[in-house]
mmCIF file of C-alpha atoms in Angstrom:
data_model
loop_
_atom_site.group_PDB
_atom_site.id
_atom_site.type_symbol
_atom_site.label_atom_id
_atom_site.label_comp_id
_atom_site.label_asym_id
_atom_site.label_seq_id
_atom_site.Cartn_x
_atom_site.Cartn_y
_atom_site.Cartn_z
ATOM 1 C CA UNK A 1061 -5.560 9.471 19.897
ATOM 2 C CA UNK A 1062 -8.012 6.599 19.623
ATOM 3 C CA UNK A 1063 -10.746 8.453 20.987
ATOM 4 C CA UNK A 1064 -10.268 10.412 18.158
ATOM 5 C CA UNK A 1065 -10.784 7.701 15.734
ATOM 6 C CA UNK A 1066 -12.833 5.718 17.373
ATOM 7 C CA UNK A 1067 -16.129 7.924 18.402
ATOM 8 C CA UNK A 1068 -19.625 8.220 18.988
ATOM 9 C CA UNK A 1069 -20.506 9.100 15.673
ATOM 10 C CA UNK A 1070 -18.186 6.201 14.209
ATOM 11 C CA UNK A 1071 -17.495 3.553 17.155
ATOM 12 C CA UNK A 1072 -15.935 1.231 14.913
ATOM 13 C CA UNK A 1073 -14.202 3.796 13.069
ATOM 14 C CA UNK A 1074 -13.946 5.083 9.776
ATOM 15 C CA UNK A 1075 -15.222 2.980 6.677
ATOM 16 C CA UNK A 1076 -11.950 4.333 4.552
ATOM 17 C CA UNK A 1077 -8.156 3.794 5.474
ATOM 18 C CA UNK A 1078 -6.951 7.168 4.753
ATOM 19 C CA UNK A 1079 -8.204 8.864 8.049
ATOM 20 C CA UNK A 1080 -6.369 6.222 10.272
ATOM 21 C CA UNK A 1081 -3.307 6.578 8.273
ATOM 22 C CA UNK A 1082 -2.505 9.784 9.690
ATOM 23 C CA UNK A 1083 -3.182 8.387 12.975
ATOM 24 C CA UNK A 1084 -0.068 7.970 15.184
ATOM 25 C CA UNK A 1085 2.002 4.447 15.232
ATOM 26 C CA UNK A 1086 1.015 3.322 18.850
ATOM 27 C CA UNK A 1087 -2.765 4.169 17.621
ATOM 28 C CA UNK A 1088 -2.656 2.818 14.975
ATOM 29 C CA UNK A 1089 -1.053 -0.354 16.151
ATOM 30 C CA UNK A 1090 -3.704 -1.420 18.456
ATOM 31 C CA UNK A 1091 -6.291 -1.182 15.641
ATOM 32 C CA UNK A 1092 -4.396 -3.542 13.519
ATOM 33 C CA UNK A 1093 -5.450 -7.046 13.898
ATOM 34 C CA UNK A 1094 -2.429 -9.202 13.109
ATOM 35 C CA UNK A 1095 -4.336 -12.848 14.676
ATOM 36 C CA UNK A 1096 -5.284 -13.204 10.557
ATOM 37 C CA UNK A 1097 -4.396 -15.668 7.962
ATOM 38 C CA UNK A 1098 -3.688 -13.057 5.582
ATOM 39 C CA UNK A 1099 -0.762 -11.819 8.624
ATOM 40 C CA UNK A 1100 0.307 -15.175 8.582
ATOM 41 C CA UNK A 1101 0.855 -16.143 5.076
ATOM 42 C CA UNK A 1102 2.579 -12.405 4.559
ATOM 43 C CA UNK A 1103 5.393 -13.077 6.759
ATOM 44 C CA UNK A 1104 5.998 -16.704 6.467
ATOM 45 C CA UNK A 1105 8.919 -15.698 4.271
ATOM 46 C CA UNK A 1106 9.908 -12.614 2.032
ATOM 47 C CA UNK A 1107 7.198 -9.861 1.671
ATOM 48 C CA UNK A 1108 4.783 -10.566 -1.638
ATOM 49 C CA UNK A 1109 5.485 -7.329 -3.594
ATOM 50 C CA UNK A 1110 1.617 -7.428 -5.418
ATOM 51 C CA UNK A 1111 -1.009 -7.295 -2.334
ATOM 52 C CA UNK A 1112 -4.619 -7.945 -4.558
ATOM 53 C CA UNK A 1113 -8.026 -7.939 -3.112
ATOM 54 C CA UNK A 1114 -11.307 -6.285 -3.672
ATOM 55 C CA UNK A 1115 -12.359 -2.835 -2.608
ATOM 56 C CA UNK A 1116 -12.968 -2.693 1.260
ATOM 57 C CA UNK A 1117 -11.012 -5.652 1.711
ATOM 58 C CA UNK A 1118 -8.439 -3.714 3.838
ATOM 59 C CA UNK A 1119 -5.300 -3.411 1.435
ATOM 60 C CA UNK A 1120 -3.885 -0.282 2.819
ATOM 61 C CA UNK A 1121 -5.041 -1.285 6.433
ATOM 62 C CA UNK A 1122 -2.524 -4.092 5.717
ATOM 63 C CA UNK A 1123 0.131 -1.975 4.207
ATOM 64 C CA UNK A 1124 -0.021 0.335 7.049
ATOM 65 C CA UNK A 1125 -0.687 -1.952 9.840
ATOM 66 C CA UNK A 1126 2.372 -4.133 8.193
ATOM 67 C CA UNK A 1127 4.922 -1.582 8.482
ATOM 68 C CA UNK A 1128 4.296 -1.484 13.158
ATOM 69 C CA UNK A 1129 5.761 -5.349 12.682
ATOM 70 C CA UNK A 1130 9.192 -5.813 14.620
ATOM 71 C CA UNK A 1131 11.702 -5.499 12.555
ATOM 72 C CA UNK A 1132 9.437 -4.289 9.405
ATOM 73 C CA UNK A 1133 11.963 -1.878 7.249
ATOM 74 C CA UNK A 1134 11.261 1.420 7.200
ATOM 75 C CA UNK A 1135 8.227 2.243 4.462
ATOM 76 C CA UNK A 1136 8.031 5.587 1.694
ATOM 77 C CA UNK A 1137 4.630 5.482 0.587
ATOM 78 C CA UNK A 1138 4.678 6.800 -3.284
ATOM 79 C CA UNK A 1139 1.512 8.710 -4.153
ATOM 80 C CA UNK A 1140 -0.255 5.857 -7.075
ATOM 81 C CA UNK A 1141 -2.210 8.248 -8.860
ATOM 82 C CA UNK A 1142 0.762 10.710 -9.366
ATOM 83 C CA UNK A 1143 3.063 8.364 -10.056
ATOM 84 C CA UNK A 1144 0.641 7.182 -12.878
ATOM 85 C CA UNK A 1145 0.314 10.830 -13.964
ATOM 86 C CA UNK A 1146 3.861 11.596 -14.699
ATOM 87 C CA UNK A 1147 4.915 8.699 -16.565
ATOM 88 C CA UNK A 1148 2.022 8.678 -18.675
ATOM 89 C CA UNK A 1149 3.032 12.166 -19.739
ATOM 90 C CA UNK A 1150 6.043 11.114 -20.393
ATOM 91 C CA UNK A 1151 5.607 7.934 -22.102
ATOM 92 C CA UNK A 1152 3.590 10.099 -24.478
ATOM 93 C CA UNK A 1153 6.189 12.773 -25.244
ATOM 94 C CA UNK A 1154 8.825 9.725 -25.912
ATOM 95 C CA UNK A 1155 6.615 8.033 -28.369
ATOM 96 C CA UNK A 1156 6.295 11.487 -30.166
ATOM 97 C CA UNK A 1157 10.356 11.906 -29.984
ATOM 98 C CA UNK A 1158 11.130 8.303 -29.802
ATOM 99 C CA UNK A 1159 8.939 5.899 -31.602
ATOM 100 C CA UNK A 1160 7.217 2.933 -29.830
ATOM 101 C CA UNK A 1161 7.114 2.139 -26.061
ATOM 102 C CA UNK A 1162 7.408 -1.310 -24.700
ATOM 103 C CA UNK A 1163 7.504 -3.074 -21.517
ATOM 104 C CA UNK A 1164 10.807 -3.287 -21.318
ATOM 105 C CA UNK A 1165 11.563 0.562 -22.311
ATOM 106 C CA UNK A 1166 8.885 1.741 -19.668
ATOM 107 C CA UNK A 1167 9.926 -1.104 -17.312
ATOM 108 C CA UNK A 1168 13.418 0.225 -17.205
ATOM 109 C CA UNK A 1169 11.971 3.410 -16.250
ATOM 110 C CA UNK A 1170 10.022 2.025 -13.838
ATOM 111 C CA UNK A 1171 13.149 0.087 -12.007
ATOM 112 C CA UNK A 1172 15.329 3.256 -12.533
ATOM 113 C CA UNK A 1173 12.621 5.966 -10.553
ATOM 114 C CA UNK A 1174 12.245 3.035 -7.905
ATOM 115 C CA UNK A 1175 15.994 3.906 -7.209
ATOM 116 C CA UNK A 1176 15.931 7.444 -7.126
ATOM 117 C CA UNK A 1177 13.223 7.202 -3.811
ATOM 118 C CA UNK A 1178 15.862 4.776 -2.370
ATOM 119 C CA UNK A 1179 18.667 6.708 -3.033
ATOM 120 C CA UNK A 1180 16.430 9.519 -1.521
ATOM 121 C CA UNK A 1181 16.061 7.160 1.542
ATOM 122 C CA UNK A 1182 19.681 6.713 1.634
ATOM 123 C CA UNK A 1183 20.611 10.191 2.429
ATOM 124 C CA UNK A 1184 18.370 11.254 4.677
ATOM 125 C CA UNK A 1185 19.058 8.268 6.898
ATOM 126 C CA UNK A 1186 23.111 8.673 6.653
ATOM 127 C CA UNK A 1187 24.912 7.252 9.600
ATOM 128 C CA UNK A 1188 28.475 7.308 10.835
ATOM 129 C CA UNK A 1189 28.582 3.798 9.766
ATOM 130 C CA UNK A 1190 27.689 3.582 6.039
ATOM 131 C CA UNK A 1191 30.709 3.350 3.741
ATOM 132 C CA UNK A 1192 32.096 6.500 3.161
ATOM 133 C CA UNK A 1193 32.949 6.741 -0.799
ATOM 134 C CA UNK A 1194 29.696 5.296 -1.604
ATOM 135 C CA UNK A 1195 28.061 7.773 0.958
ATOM 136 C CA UNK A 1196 29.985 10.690 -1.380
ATOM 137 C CA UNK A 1197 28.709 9.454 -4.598
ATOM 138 C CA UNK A 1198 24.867 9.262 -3.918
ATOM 139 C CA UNK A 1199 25.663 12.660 -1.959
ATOM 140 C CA UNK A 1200 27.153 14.410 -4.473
ATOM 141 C CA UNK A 1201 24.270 13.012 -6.812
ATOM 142 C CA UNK A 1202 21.701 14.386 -4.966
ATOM 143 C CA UNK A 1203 23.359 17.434 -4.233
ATOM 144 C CA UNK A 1204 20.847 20.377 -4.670
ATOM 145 C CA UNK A 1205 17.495 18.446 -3.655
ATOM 146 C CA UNK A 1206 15.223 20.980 -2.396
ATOM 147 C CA UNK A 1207 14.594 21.002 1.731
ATOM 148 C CA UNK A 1208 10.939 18.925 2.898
ATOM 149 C CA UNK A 1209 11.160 16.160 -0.324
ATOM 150 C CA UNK A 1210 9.267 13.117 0.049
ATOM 151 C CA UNK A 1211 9.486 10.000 -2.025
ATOM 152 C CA UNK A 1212 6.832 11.215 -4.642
ATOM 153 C CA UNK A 1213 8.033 14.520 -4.571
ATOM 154 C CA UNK A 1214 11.651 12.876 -5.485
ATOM 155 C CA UNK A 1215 10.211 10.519 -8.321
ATOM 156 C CA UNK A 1216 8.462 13.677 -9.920
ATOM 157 C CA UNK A 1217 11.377 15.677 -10.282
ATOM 158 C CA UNK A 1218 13.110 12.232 -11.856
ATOM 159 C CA UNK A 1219 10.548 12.134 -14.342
ATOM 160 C CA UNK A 1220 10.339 15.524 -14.929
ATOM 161 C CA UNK A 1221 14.208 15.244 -15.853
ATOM 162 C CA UNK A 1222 13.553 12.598 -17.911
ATOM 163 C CA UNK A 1223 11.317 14.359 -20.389
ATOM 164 C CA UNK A 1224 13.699 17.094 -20.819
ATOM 165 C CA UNK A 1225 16.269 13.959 -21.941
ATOM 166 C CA UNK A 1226 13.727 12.471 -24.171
ATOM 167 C CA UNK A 1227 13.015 15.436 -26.317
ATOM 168 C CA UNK A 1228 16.994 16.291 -26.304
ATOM 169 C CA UNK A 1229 18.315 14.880 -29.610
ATOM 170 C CA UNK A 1230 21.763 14.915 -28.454
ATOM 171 C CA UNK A 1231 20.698 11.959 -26.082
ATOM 172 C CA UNK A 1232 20.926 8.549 -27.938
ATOM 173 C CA UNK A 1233 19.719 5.050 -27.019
ATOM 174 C CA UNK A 1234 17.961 4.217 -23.664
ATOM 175 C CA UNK A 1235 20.848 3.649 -21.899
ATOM 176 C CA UNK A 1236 22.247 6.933 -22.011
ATOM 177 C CA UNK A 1237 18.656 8.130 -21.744
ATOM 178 C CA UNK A 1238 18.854 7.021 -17.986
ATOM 179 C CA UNK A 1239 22.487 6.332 -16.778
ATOM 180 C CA UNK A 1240 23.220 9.335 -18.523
ATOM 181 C CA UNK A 1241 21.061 11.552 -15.878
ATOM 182 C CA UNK A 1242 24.143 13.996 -14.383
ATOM 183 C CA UNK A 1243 23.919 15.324 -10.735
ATOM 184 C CA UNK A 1244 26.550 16.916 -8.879
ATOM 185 C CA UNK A 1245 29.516 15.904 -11.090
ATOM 186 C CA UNK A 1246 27.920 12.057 -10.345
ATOM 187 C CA UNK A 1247 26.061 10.259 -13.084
ATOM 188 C CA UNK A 1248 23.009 8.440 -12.213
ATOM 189 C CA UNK A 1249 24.771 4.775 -13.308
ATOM 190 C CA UNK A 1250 27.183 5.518 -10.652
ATOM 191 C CA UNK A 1251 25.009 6.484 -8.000
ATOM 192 C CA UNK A 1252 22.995 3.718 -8.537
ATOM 193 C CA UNK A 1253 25.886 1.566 -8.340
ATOM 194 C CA UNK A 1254 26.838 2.853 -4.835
ATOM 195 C CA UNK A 1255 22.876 2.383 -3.851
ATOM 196 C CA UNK A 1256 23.681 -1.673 -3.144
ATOM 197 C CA UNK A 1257 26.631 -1.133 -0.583
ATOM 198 C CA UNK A 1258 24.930 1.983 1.032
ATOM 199 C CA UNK A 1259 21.834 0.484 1.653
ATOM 200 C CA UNK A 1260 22.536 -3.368 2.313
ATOM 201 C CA UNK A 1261 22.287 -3.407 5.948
ATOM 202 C CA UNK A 1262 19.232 -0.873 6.300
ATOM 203 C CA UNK A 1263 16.690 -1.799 3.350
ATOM 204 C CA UNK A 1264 13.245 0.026 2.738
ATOM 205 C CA UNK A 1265 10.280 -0.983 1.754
ATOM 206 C CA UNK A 1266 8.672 1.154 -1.410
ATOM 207 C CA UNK A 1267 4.890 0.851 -1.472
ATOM 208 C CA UNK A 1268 2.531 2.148 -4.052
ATOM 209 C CA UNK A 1269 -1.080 1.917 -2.859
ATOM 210 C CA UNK A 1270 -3.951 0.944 -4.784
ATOM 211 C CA UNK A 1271 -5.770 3.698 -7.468
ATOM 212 C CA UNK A 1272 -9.335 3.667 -6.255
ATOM 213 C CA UNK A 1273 -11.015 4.404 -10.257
ATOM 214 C CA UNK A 1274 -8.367 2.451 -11.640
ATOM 215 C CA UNK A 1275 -10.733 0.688 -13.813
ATOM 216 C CA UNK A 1276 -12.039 4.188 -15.426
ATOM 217 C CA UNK A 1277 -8.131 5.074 -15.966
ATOM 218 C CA UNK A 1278 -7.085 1.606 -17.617
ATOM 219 C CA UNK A 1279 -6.909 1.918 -21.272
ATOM 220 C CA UNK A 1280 -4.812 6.034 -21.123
ATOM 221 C CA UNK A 1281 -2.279 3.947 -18.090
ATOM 222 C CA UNK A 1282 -1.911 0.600 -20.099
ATOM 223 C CA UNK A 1283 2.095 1.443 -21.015
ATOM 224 C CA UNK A 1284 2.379 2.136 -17.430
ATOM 225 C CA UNK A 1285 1.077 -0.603 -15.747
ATOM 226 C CA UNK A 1286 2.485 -2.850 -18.368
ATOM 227 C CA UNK A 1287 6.460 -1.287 -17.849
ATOM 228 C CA UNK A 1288 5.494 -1.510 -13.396
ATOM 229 C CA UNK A 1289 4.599 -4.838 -14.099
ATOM 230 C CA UNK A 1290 7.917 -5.596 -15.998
ATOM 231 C CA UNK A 1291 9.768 -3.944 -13.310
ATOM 232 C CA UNK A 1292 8.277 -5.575 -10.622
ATOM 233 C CA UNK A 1293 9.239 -8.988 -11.888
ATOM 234 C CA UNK A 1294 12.637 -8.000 -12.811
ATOM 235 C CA UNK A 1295 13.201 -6.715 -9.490
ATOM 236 C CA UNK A 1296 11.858 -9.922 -7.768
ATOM 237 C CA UNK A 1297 14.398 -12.125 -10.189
ATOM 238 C CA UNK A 1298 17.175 -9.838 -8.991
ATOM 239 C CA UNK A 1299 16.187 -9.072 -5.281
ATOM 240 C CA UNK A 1300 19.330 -10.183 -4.029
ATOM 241 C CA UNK A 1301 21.154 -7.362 -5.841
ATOM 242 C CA UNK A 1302 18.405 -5.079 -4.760
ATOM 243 C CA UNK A 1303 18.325 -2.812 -1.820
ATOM 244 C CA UNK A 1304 15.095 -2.286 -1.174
ATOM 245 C CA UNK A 1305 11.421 -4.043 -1.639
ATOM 246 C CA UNK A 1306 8.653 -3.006 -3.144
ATOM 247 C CA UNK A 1307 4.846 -3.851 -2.416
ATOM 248 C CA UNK A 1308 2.135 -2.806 -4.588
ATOM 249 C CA UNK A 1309 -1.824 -2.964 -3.907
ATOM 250 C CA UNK A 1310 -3.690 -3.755 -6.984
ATOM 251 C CA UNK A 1311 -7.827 -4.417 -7.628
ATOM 252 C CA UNK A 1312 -8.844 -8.024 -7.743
ATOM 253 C CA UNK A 1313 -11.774 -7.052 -9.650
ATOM 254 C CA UNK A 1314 -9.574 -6.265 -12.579
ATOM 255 C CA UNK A 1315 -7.168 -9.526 -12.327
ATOM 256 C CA UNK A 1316 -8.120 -10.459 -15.903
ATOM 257 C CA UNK A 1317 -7.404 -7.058 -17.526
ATOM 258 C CA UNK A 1318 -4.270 -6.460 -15.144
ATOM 259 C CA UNK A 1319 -3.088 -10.035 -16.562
ATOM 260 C CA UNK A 1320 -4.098 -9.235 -20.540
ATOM 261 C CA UNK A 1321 -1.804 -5.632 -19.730
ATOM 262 C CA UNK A 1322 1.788 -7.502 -18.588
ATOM 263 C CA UNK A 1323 4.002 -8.127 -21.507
ATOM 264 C CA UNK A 1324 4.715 -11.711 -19.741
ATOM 265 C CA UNK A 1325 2.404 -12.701 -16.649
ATOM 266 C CA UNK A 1326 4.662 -15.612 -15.698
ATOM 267 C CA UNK A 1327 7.783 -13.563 -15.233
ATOM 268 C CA UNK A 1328 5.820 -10.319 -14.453
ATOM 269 C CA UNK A 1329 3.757 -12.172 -11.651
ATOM 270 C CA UNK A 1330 5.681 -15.529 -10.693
ATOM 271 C CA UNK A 1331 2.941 -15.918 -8.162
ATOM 272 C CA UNK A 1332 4.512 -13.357 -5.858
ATOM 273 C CA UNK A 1333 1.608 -11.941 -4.985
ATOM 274 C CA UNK A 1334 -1.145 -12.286 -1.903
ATOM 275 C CA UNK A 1335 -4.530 -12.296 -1.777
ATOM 276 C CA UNK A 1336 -6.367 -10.512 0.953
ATOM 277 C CA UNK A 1337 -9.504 -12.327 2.144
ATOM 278 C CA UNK A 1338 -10.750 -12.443 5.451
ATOM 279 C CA UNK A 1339 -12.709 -15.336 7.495
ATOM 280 C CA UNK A 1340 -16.432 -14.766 9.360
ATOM 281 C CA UNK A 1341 -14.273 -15.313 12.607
ATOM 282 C CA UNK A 1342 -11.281 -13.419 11.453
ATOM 283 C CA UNK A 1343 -13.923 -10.354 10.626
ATOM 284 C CA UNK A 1344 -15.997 -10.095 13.905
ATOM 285 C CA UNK A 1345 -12.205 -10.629 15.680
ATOM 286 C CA UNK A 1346 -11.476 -6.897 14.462
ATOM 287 C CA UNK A 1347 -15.426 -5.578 14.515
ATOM 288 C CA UNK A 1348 -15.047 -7.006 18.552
ATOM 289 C CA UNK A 1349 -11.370 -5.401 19.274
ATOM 290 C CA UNK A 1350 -12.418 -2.151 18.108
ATOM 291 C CA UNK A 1351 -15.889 -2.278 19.893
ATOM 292 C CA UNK A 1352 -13.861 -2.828 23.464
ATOM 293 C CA UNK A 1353 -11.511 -0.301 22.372
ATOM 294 C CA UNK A 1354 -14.437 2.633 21.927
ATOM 295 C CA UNK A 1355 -15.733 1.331 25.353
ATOM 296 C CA UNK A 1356 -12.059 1.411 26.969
ATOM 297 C CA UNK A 1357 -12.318 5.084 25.979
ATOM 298 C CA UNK A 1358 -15.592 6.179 25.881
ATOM 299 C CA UNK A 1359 -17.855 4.201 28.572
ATOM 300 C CA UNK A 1360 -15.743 2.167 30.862
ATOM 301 C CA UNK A 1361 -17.892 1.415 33.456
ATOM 302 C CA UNK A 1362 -20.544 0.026 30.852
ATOM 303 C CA UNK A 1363 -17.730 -2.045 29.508
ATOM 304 C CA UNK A 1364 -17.382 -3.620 33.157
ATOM 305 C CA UNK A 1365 -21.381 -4.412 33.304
ATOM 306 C CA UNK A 1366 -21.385 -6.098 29.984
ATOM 307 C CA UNK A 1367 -18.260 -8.075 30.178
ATOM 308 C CA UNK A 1368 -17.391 -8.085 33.506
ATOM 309 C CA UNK A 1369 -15.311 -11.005 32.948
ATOM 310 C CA UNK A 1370 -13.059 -9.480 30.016
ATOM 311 C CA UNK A 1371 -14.318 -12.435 27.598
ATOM 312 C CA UNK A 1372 -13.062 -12.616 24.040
ATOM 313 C CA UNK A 1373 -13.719 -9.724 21.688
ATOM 314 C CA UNK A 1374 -16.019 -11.813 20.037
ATOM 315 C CA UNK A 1375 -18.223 -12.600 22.898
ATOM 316 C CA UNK A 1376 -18.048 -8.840 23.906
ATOM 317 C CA UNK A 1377 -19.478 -8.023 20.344
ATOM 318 C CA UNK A 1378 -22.271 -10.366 20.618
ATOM 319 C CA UNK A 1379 -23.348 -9.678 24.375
ATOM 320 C CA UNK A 1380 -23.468 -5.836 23.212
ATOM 321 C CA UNK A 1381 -25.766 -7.227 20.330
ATOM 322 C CA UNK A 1382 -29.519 -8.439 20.866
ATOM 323 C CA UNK A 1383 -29.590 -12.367 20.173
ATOM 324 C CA UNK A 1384 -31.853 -12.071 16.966
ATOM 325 C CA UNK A 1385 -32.899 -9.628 14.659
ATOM 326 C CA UNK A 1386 -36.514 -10.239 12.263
ATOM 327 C CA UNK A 1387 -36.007 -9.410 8.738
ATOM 328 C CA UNK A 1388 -37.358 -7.927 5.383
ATOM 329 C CA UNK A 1389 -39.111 -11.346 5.085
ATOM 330 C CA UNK A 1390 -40.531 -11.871 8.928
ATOM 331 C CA UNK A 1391 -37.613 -14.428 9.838
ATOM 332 C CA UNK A 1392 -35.774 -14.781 12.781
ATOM 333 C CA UNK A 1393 -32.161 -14.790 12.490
ATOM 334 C CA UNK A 1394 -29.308 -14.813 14.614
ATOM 335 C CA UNK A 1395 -27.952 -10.812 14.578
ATOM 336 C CA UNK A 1396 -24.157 -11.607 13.709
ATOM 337 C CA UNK A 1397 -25.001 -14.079 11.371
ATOM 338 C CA UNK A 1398 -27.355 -11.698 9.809
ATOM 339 C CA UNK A 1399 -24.913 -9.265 9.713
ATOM 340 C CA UNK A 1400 -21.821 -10.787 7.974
ATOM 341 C CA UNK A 1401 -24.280 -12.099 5.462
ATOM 342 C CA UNK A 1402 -24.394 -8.551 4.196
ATOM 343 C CA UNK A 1403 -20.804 -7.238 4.097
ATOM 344 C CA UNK A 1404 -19.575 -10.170 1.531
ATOM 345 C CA UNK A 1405 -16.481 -10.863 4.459
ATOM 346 C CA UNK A 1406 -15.565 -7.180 3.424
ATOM 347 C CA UNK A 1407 -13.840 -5.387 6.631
ATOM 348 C CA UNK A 1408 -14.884 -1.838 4.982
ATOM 349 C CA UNK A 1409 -19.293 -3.514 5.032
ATOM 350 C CA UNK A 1410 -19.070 -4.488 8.453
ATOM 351 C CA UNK A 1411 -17.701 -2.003 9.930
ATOM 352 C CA UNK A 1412 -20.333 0.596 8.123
ATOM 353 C CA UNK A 1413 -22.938 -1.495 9.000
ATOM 354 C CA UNK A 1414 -22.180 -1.717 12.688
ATOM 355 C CA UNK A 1415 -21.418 2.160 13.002
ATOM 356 C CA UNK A 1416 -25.184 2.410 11.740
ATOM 357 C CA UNK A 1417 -26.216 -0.119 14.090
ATOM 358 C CA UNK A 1418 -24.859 1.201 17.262
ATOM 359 C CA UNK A 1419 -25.780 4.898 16.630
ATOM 360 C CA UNK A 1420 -29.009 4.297 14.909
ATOM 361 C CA UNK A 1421 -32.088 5.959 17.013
ATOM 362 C CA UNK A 1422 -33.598 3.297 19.583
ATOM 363 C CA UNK A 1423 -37.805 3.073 18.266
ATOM 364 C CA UNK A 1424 -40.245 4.370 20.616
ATOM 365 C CA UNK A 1425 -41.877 1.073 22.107
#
């Protein structure tokens, strides 16, 4: 519940994502501010697959809060720095067995364990209307799949599957490397030619959040970021053939490096991507809505006395706030103002600085 989330110790709630991502949809919903530019430009048209902004700007707020939209498709959230794990192992054992990795080889990869988690999605969501034949082949292909799997949990075992391929010498060229992959009496080329039909009326969206010390992790995961980055572009050129979409959070702090990585940043990129900033107004919106939230909750009646009138969010925010505030210097400033001018327009500042704020001691006068 929101009064859960939203408490005396942390009115505006938590600084970090991950605690309201376990919260429940409804919850979650109403803490999700969707009166945004960013909102706006997301879902003008297709979904951007690359979401970049800097930390605390709210990426997986947005990836969460994203998937509540009517009509969103259904989302399976891969774990990033698992993911990244994996194929890193594995792009090592192939260079020791295989010689060189490029983009594309990783990149193919890449594309092929993106359609393992939706042929995962696929079956667990089989209805009486999907085509039956292709309904048998992906099936039959992932005949065996052990009970409680979840989308990382399926692209794991993929990769794990793979490395017993790359070190077999009776497996030739990359094509057999990965179409080659036998389930069930179904090969994986087959199954992933059934994926289209199975899954064109019900797509899913495939999200891979952002890796917090990415930057301390960039020079061991450069082969992997280079082959998503060549997957994610090939994907975008084919989406039409594609049943699914993916969206991927990445660090606008390291743009420049992310760009030097990608094999081809014009085909890799192709400006499908968004950039998450937020407006003063659009920022003390959300800090406002969650305030009268708490207060809903928490102290009703003192939400009557101080906006008795159910004013704007904004207004409520500022009537709960003293008018000025004196600084380090001995200059009188208005409070908000004051305020935004030390979160950078960051969602995560703000809202730790006003959970300080409103729980900090009151001074003996």
């Amino acid at each position: 519940m929101l009064s859960e989330i939203l408490t005396a110790r942390e009115p505006f709630g938590p600084r970090d994502s991950d605690t309201l991502s376990r919260a429940a949809a409804a919850e979650y919903d109403q803490l999700f501010d969707r009166n945004n530019g960013i909102y706006a430009q997301a879902f003008t048209a297709r979904p951007r697959t690359y979401l970049i902004g800097r930390k605390g700007a709210g990426k997986t707020a947005f990836l969460h809060g994203a998937a509540f939209r009517v009509g969103a498709p259904p989302q399976l959230t891969l774990s990033t720095g698992s993911v990244y794990a994996d194929l890193a192992a594995l792009l090592t054992k192939y260079r020791a067995h295989r010689g060189p990795v490029f983009a594309e080889h990783s990149g193919d990869i890449w594309v092929a364990l993106f359609d393992h988690v939706a042929m995962f999605h696929a079956c667990d969501t089989i209805s009486g209307d999907d085509p039956p034949n292709e309904t048998q082949i992906v099936w039959d292909y992932f005949t065996g799949e052990p009970h409680g799997e979840n989308a990382t949990s399926v692209a794991a075992r993929f990769l794990a599957e793979l490395e017993e391929r790359v070190v077999d010498d009776g497996v030739r060229g990359r094509d057999e490397l990965i179409d080659g992959i036998t389930r069930g009496g179904v090969t994986f080329a087959q199954a992933r030619h059934a994926l289209t039909a199975l899954l064109g009326h019900r797509p899913v969206m495939i999200v891979m959040d952002n890796l917090e010390d990415l930057h301390v992790q960039l020079d061991d995961l450069e082969n992997v970021l280079a082959g998503l980055f060549h997957a994610v572009g090939k994907i975008a050129r084919t989406a039409t053939k594609r049943p699914f979409d993916l969206q991927v959070c990445l660090p606008s702090e390291l743009w420049d490096e992310i760009h030097r990585i990608s094999a081809n940043p014009e085909k890799d990129f192709g400006g499908n991507y968004l950039t998450i900033y937020w407006t003063a107004d659009e920022l003390l919106r959300l800090a406002g809505r969650r305030y009268r939230l708490f207060m809903q909750y928490h102290h009703p009646r003192e939400l009557e006395q101080i906006d008795p009138g159910g004013h704007r969010d904004v207004a409520l925010l500022r009537a709960a706030l003293p008018k000025t505030v004196t600084g380090g210097l001995g200059v009188e400033e208005d409070t908000v103002a004051y305020l935004l001018r030390h979160t950078q327009l960051l969602p995560r500042h703000l809202i730790e600085i006003l959970n300080n704020v409103f729980t900090a001691p009151v001074p003996d006068s």
